[in-house]
PDB file of C-alpha atoms and ligand atoms in Angstrom:
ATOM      1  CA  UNK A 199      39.253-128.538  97.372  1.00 73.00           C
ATOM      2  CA  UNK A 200      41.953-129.619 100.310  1.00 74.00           C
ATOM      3  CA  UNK A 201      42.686-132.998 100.487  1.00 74.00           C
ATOM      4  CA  UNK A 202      41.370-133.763 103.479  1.00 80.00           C
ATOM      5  CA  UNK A 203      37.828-132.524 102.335  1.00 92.00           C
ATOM      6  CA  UNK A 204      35.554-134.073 100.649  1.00 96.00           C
ATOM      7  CA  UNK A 205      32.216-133.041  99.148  1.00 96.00           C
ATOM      8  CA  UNK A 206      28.747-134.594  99.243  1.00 97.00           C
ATOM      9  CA  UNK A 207      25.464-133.828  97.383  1.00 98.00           C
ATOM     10  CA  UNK A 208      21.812-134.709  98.551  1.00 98.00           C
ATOM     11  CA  UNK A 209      19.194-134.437  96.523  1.00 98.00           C
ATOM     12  CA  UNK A 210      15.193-134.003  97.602  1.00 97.00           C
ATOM     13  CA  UNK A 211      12.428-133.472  95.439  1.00 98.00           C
ATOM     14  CA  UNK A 212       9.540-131.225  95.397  1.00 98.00           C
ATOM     15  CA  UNK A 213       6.011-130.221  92.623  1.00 98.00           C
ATOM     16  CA  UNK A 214       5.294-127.025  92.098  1.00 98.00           C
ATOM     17  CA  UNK A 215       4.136-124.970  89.817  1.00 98.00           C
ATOM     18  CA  UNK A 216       4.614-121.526  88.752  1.00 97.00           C
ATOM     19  CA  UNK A 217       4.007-118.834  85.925  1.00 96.00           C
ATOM     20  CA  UNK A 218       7.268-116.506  84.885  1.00 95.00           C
ATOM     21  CA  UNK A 219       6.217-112.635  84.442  1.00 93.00           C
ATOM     22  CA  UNK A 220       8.014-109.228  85.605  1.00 93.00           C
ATOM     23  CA  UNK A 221       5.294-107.436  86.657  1.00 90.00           C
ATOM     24  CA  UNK A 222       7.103-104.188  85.112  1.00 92.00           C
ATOM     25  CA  UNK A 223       7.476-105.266  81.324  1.00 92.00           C
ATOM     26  CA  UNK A 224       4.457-106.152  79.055  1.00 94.00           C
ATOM     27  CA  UNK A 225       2.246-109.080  78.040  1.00 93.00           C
ATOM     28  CA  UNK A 226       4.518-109.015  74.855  1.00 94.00           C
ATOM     29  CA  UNK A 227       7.724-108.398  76.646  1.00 92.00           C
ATOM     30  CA  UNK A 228       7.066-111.378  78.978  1.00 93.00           C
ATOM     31  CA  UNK A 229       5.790-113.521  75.881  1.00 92.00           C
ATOM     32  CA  UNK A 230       9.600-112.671  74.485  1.00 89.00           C
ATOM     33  CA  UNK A 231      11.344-113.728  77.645  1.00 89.00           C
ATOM     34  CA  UNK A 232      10.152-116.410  79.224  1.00 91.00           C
ATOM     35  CA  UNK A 233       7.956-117.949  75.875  1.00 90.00           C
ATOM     36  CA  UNK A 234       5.784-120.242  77.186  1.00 90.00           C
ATOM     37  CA  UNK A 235       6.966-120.508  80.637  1.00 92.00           C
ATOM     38  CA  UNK A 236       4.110-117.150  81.223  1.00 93.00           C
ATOM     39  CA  UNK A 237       1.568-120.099  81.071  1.00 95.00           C
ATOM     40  CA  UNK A 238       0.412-121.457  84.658  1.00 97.00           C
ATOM     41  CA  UNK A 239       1.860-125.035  84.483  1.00 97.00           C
ATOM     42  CA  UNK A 240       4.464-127.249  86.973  1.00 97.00           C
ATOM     43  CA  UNK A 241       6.834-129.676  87.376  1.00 97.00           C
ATOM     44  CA  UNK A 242       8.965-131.842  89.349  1.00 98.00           C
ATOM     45  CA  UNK A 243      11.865-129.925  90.370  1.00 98.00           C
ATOM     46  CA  UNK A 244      15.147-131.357  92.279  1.00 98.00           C
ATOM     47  CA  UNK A 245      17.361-129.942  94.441  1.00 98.00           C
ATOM     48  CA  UNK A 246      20.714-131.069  94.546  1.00 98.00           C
ATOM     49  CA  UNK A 247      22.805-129.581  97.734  1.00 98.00           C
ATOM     50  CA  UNK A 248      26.282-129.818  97.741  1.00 97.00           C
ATOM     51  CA  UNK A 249      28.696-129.623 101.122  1.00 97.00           C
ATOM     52  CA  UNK A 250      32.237-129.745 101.727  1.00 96.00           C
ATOM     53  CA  UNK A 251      34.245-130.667 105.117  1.00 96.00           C
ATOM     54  CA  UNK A 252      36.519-132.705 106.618  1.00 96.00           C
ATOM     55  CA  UNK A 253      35.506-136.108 107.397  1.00 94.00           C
ATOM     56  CA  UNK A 254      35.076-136.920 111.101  1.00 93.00           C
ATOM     57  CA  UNK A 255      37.570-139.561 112.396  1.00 93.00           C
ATOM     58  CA  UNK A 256      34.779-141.301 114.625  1.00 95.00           C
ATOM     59  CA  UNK A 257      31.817-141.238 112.340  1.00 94.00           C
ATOM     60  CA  UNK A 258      33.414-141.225 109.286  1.00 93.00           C
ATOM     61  CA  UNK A 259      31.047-138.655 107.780  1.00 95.00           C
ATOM     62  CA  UNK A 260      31.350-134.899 106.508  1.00 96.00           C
ATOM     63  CA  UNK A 261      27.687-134.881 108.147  1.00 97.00           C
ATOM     64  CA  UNK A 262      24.649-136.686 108.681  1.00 97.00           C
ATOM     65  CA  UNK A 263      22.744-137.223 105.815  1.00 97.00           C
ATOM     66  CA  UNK A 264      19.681-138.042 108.150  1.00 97.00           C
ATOM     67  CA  UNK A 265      20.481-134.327 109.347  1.00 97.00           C
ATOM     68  CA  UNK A 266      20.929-132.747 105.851  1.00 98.00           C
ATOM     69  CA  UNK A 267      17.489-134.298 104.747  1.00 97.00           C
ATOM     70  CA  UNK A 268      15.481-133.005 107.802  1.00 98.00           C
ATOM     71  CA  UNK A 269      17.011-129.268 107.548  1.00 98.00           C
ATOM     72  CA  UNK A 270      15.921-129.590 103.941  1.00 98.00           C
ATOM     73  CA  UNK A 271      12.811-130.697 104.379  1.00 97.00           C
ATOM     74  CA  UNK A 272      11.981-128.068 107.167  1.00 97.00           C
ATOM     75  CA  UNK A 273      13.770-125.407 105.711  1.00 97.00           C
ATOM     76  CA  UNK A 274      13.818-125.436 102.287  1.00 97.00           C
ATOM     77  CA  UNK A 275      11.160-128.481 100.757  1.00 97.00           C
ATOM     78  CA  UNK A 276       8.256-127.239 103.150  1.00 97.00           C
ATOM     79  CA  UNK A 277       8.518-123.720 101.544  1.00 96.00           C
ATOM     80  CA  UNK A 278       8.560-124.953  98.101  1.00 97.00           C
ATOM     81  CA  UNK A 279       6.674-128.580  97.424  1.00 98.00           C
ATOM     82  CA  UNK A 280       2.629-128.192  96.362  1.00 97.00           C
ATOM     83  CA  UNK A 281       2.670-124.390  96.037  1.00 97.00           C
ATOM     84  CA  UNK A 282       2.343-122.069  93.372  1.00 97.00           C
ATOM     85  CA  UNK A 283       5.495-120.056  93.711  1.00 97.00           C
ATOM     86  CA  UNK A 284       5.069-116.687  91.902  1.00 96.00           C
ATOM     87  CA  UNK A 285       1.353-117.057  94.349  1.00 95.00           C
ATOM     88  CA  UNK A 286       2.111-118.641  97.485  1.00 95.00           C
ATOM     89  CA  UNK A 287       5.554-117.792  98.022  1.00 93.00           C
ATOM     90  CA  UNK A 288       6.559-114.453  99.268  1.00 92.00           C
ATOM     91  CA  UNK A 289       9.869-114.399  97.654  1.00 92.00           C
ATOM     92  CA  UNK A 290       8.691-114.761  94.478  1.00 94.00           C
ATOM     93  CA  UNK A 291       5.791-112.180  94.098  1.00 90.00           C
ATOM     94  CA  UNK A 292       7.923-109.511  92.908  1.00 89.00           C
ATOM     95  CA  UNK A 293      10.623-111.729  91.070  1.00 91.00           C
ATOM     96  CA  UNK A 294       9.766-114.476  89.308  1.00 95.00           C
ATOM     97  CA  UNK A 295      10.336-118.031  90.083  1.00 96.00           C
ATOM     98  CA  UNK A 296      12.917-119.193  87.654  1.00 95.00           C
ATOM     99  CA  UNK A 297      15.631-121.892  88.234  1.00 96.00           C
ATOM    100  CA  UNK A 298      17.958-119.168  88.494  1.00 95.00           C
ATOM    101  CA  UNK A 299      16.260-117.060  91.164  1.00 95.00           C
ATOM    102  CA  UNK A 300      14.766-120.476  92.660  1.00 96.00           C
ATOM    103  CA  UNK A 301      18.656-121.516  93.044  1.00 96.00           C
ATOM    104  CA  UNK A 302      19.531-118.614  94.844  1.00 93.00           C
ATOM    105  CA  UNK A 303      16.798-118.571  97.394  1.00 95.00           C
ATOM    106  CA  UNK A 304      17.611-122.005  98.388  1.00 96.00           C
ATOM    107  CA  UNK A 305      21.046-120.768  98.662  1.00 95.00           C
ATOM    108  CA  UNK A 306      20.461-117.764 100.690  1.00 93.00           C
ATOM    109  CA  UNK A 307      17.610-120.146 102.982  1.00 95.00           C
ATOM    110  CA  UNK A 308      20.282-122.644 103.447  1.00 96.00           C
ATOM    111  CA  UNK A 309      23.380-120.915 105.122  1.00 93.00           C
ATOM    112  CA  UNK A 310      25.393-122.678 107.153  1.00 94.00           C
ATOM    113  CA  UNK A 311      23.466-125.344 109.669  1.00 95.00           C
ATOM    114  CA  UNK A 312      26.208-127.667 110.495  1.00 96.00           C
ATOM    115  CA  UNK A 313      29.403-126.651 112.056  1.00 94.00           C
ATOM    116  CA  UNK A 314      32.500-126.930 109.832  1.00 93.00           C
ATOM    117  CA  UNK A 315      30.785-127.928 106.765  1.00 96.00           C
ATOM    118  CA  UNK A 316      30.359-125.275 103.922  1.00 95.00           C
ATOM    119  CA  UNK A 317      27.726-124.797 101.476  1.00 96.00           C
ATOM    120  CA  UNK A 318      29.188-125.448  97.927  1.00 95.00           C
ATOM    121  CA  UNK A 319      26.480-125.761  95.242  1.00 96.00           C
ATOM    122  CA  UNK A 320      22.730-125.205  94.967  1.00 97.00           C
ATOM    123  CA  UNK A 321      21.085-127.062  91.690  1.00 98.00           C
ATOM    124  CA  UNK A 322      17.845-127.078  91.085  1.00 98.00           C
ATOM    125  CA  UNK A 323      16.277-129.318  88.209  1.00 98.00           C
ATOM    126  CA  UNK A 324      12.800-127.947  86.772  1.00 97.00           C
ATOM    127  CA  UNK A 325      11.681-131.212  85.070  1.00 95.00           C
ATOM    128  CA  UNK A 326      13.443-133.083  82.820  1.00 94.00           C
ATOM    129  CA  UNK A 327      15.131-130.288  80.656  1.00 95.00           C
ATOM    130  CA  UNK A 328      16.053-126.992  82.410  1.00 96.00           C
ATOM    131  CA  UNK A 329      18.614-126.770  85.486  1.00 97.00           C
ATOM    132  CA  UNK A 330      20.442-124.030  87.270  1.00 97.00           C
ATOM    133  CA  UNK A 331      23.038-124.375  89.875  1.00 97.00           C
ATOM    134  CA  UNK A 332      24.535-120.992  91.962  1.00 95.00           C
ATOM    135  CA  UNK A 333      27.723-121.864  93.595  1.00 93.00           C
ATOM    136  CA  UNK A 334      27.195-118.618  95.914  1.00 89.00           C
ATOM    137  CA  UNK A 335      30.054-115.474  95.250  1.00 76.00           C
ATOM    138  CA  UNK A 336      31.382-114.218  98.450  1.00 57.00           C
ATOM    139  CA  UNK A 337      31.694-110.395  98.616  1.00 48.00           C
ATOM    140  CA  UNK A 338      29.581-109.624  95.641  1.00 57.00           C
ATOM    141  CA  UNK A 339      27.314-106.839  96.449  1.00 53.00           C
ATOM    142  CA  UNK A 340      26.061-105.374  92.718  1.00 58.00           C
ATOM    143  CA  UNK A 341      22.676-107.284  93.190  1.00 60.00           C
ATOM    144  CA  UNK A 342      23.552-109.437  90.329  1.00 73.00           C
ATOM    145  CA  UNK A 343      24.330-113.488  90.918  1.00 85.00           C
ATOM    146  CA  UNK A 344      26.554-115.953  88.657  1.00 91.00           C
ATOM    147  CA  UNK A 345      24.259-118.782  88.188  1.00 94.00           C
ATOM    148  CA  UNK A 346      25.201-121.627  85.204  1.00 95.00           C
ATOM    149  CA  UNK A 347      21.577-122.596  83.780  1.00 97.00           C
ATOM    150  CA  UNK A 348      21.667-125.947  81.111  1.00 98.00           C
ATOM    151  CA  UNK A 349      19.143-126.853  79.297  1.00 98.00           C
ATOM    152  CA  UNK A 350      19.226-130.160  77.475  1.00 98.00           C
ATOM    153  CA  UNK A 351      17.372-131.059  73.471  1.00 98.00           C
ATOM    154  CA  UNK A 352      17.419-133.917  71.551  1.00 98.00           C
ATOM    155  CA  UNK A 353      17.820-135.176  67.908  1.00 98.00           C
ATOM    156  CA  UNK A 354      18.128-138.741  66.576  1.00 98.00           C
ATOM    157  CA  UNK A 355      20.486-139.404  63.536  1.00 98.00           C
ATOM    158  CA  UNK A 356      22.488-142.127  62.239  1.00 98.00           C
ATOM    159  CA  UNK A 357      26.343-142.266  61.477  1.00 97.00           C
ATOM    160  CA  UNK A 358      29.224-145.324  60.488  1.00 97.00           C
ATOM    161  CA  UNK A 359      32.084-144.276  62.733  1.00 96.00           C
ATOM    162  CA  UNK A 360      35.333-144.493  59.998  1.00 95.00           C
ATOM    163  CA  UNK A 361      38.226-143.035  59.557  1.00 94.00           C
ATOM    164  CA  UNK A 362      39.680-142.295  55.938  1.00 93.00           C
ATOM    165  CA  UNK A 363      43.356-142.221  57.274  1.00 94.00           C
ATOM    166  CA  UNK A 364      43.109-145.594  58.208  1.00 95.00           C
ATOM    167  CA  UNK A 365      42.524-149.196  55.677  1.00 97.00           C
ATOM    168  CA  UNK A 366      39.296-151.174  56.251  1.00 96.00           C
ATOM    169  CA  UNK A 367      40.755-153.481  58.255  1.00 97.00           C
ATOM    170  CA  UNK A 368      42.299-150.966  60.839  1.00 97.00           C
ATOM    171  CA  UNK A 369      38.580-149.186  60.769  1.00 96.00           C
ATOM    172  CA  UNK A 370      37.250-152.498  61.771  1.00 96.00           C
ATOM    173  CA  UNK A 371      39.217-153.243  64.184  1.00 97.00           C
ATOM    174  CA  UNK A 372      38.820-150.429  65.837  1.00 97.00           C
ATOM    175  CA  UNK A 373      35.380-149.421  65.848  1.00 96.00           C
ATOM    176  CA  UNK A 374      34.160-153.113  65.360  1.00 96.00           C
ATOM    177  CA  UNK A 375      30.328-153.075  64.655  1.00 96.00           C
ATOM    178  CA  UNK A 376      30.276-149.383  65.177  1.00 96.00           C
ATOM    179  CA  UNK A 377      32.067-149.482  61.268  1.00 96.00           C
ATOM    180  CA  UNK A 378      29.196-150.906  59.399  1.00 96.00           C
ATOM    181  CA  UNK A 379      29.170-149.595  56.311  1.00 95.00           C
ATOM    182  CA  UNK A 380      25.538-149.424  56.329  1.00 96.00           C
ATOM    183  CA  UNK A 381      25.657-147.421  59.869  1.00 95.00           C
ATOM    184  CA  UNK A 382      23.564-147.321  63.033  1.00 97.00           C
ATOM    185  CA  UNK A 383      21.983-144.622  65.027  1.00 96.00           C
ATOM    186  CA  UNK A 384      21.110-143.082  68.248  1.00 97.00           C
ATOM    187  CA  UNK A 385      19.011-140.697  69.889  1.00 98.00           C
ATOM    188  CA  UNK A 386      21.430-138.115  71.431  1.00 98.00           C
ATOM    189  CA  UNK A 387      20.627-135.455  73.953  1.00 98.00           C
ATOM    190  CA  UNK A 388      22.658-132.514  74.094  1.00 98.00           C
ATOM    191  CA  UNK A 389      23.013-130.079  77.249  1.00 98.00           C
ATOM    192  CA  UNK A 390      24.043-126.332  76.816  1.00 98.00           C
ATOM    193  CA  UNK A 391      25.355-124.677  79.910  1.00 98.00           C
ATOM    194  CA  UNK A 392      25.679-120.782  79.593  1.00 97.00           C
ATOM    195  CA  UNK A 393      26.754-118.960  82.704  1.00 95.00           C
ATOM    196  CA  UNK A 394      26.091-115.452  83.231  1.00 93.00           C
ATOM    197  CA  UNK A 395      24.622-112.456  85.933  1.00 91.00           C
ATOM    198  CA  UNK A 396      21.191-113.108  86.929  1.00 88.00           C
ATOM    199  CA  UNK A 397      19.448-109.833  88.277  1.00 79.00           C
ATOM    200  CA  UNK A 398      16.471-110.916  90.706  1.00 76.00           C
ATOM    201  CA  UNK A 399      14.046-108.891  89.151  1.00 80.00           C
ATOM    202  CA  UNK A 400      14.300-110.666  85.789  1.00 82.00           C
ATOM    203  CA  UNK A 401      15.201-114.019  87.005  1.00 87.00           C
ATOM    204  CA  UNK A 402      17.022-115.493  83.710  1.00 88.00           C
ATOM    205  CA  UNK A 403      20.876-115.749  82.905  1.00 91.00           C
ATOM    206  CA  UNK A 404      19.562-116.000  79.149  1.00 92.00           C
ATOM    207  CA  UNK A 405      16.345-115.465  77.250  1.00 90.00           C
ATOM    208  CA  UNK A 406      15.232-118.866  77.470  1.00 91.00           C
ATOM    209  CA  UNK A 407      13.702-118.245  74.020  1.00 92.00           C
ATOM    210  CA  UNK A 408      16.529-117.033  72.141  1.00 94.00           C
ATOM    211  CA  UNK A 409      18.432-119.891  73.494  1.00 95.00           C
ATOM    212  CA  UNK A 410      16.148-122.631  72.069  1.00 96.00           C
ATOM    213  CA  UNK A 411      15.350-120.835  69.243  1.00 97.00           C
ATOM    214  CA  UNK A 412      19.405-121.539  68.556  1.00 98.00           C
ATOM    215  CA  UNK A 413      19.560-124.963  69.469  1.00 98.00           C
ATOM    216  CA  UNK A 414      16.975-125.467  67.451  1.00 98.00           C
ATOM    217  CA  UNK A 415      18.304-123.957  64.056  1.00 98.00           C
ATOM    218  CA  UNK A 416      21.975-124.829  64.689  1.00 98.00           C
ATOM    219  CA  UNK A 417      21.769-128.329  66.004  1.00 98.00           C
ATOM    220  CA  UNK A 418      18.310-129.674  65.676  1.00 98.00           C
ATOM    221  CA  UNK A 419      17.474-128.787  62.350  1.00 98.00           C
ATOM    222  CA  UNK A 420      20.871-130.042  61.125  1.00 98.00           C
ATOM    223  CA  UNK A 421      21.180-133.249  62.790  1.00 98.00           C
ATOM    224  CA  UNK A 422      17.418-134.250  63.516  1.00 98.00           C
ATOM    225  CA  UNK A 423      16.807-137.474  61.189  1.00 98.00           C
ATOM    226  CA  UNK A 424      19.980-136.645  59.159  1.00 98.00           C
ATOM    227  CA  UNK A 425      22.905-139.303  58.314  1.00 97.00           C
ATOM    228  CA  UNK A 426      26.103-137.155  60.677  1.00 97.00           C
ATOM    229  CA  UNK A 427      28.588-138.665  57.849  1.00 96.00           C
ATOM    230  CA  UNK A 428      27.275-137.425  55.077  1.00 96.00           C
ATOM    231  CA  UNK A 429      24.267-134.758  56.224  1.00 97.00           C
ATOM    232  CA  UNK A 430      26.448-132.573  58.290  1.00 96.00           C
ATOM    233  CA  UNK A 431      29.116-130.144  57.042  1.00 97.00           C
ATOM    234  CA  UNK A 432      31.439-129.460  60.323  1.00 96.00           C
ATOM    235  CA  UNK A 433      31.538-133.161  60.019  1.00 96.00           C
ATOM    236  CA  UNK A 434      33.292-133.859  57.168  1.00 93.00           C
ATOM    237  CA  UNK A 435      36.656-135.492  56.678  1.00 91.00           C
ATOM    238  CA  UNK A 436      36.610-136.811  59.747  1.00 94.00           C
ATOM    239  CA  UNK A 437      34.787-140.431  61.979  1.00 95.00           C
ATOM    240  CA  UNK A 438      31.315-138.817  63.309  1.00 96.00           C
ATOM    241  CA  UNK A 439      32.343-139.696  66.785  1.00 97.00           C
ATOM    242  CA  UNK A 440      30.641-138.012  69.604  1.00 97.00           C
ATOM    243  CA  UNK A 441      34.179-136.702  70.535  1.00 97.00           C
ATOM    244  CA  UNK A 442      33.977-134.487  67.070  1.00 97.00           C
ATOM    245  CA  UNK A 443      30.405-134.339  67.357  1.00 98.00           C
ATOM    246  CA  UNK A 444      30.417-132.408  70.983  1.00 98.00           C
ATOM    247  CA  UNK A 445      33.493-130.296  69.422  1.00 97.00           C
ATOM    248  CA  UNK A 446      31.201-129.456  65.893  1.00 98.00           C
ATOM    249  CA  UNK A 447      27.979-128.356  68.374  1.00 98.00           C
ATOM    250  CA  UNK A 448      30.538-126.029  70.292  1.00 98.00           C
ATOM    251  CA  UNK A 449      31.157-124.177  67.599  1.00 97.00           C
ATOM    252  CA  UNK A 450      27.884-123.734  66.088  1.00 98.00           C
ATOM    253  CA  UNK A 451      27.071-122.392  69.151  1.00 98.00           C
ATOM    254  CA  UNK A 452      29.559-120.285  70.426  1.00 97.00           C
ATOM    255  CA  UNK A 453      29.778-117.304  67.689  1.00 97.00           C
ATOM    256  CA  UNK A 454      25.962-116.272  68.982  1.00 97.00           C
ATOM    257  CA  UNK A 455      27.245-115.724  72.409  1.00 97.00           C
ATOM    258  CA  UNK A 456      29.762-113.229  71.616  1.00 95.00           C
ATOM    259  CA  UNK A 457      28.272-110.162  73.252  1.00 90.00           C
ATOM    260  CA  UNK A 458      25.636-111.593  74.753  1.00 90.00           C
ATOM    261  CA  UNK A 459      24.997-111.629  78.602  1.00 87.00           C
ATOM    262  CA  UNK A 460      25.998-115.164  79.122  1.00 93.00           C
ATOM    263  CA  UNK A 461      29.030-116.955  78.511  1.00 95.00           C
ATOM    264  CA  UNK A 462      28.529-120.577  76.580  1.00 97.00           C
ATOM    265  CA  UNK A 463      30.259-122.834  79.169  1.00 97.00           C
ATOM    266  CA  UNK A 464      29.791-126.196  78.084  1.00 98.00           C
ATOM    267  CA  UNK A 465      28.804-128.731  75.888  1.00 98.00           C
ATOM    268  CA  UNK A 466      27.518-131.627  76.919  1.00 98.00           C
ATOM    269  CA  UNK A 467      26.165-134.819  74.480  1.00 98.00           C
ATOM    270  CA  UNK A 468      25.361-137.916  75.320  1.00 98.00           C
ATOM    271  CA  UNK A 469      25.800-140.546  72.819  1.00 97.00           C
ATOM    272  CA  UNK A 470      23.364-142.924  75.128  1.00 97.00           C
ATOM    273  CA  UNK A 471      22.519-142.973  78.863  1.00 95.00           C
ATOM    274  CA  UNK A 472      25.471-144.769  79.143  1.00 97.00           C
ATOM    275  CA  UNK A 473      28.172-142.205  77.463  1.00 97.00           C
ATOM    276  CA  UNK A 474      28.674-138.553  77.191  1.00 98.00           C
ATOM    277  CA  UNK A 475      31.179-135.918  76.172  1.00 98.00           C
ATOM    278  CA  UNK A 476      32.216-132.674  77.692  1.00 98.00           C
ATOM    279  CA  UNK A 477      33.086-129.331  75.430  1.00 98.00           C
ATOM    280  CA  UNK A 478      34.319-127.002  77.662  1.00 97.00           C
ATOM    281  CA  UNK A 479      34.741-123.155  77.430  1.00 95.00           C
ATOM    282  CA  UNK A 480      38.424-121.994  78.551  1.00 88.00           C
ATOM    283  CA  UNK A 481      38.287-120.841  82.440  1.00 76.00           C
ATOM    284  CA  UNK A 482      37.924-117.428  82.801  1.00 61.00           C
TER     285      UNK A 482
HETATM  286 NI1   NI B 692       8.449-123.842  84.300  1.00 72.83          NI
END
């Protein structure tokens, strides 16, 4: 990003609900895919639009916001809010209404309204757990899209943050209550971001199943109501920190995506609302 630019993201809300199928695979096939997501249900989904420009001397502003919120709302939130979308929308007859696909209709819907200010980033949040955001790919023609998609589980566990290569006294000074030998806990929520091609007609950078079926079995199921000091292998030797925590959940996870579709991109845990830790994949 040039200096002189600087970026701003809106977000509006819509409810909606929607059923995932591809009309072309079977009841079975679309049970495998999209798991429960075949089931008519809804949510409340956010949209958070990102734009870049320069800042106008006399205004001050990149643009309006009272301008960005009524092209949304005409545009984009009028197409979308208290409609079934794989019903009611004609986009989404034929493919289904994912994040992913959801992402890069808004995209595509968007363009470019305002003079001088590009389009940067398209996220759309289906409830509280699943988002995907499409930074658009000028040029690419193969049908395919690069969308990032995270989706976010939680486990609760307790840990004493020490360090054996330091005395007590250094351990309490340093992690003051956090060093009570009898520990304390939290409940930690933990955000996997895979990137990868999203063809239309399926809608999904991942099997949505698959990928909870693995944070289920490699972080869930080790760290749900466990003690991180003592419970958890890839922990020991060292303080259960989040910092070594985020690291140890990285590499659970990355061995299943080699060969798979999607790249694992990032880690993210937080500790507490208030804190959180970033694992990232090298850029490629
Ligand atoms: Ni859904």
């Amino acid at each position: 990003m040039a200096r002189d630019t600087v970026r701003l993201v809106r977000r509006v809300d819509f409810e909606a609900s929607h059923r995932l199928r591809v009309h072309s695979l079977s009841e079975a096939e679309n049970r495998e895919r999209f798991g429960r997501e075949c089931d008519l249900h809804g949510h409340n989904w956010a949209l958070c639009v990102g734009f870049e420009g320069q800042v106008d001397p006399v205004t001050g502003m990149v643009v309006n916001i009272a301008d960005v919120d009524d092209f949304l709302r005409a545009h984009v939130v009028a197409e979308l809010d208290h409609r079934r979308l794989d019903l009611d929308h004609a986009s989404f007859r034929d493919v289904p209404p994912t994040a992913e696909n959801v992402a890069v209709w808004v995209w595509a819907r968007i363009g470019r309204p305002f003079d001088g200010v590009a389009l940067v980033s398209v996220q759309v949040r289906e409830g509280a757990r699943a988002e995907a955001e499409y930074r658009g790919e000028p040029g690419r023609v193969d049908g395919t899209q690069m969308v990032e998609l995270t989706r976010a589980y939680e486990f609760s566990a307790s840990h004493r943050l020490h360090s054996d290569d330091m005395s007590d006294d250094e351990n309490r000074a340093l992690y003051g209550k956090c060093n009570n030998p009898n520990g304390h806990g939290h409940d930690y929520r933990v955000e996997i971001t895979v990137r990868g091609p999203v063809a239309c007609e399926t809608g999904g950078v991942v099997d949505v199943p698959w990928l909870d079926a693995l944070a289920q079995r490699e972080v869930v199921d080790r760290m749900h109501y466990r003690h991180l000091n003592t419970d958890v292998p890839e922990l020991n030797g060292m303080a259960p920190t989040t910092e070594n925590l985020t690291r140890a959940v990285f590499d659970l996870l990355a061995p299943a995506f080699e060969g798979a579709s999607a790249d694992l991109r990032r880690v993210r845990v937080y500790e507490t609302p208030k804190s959180w830790f970033d694992c990232e994949a090298e850029s490629t």
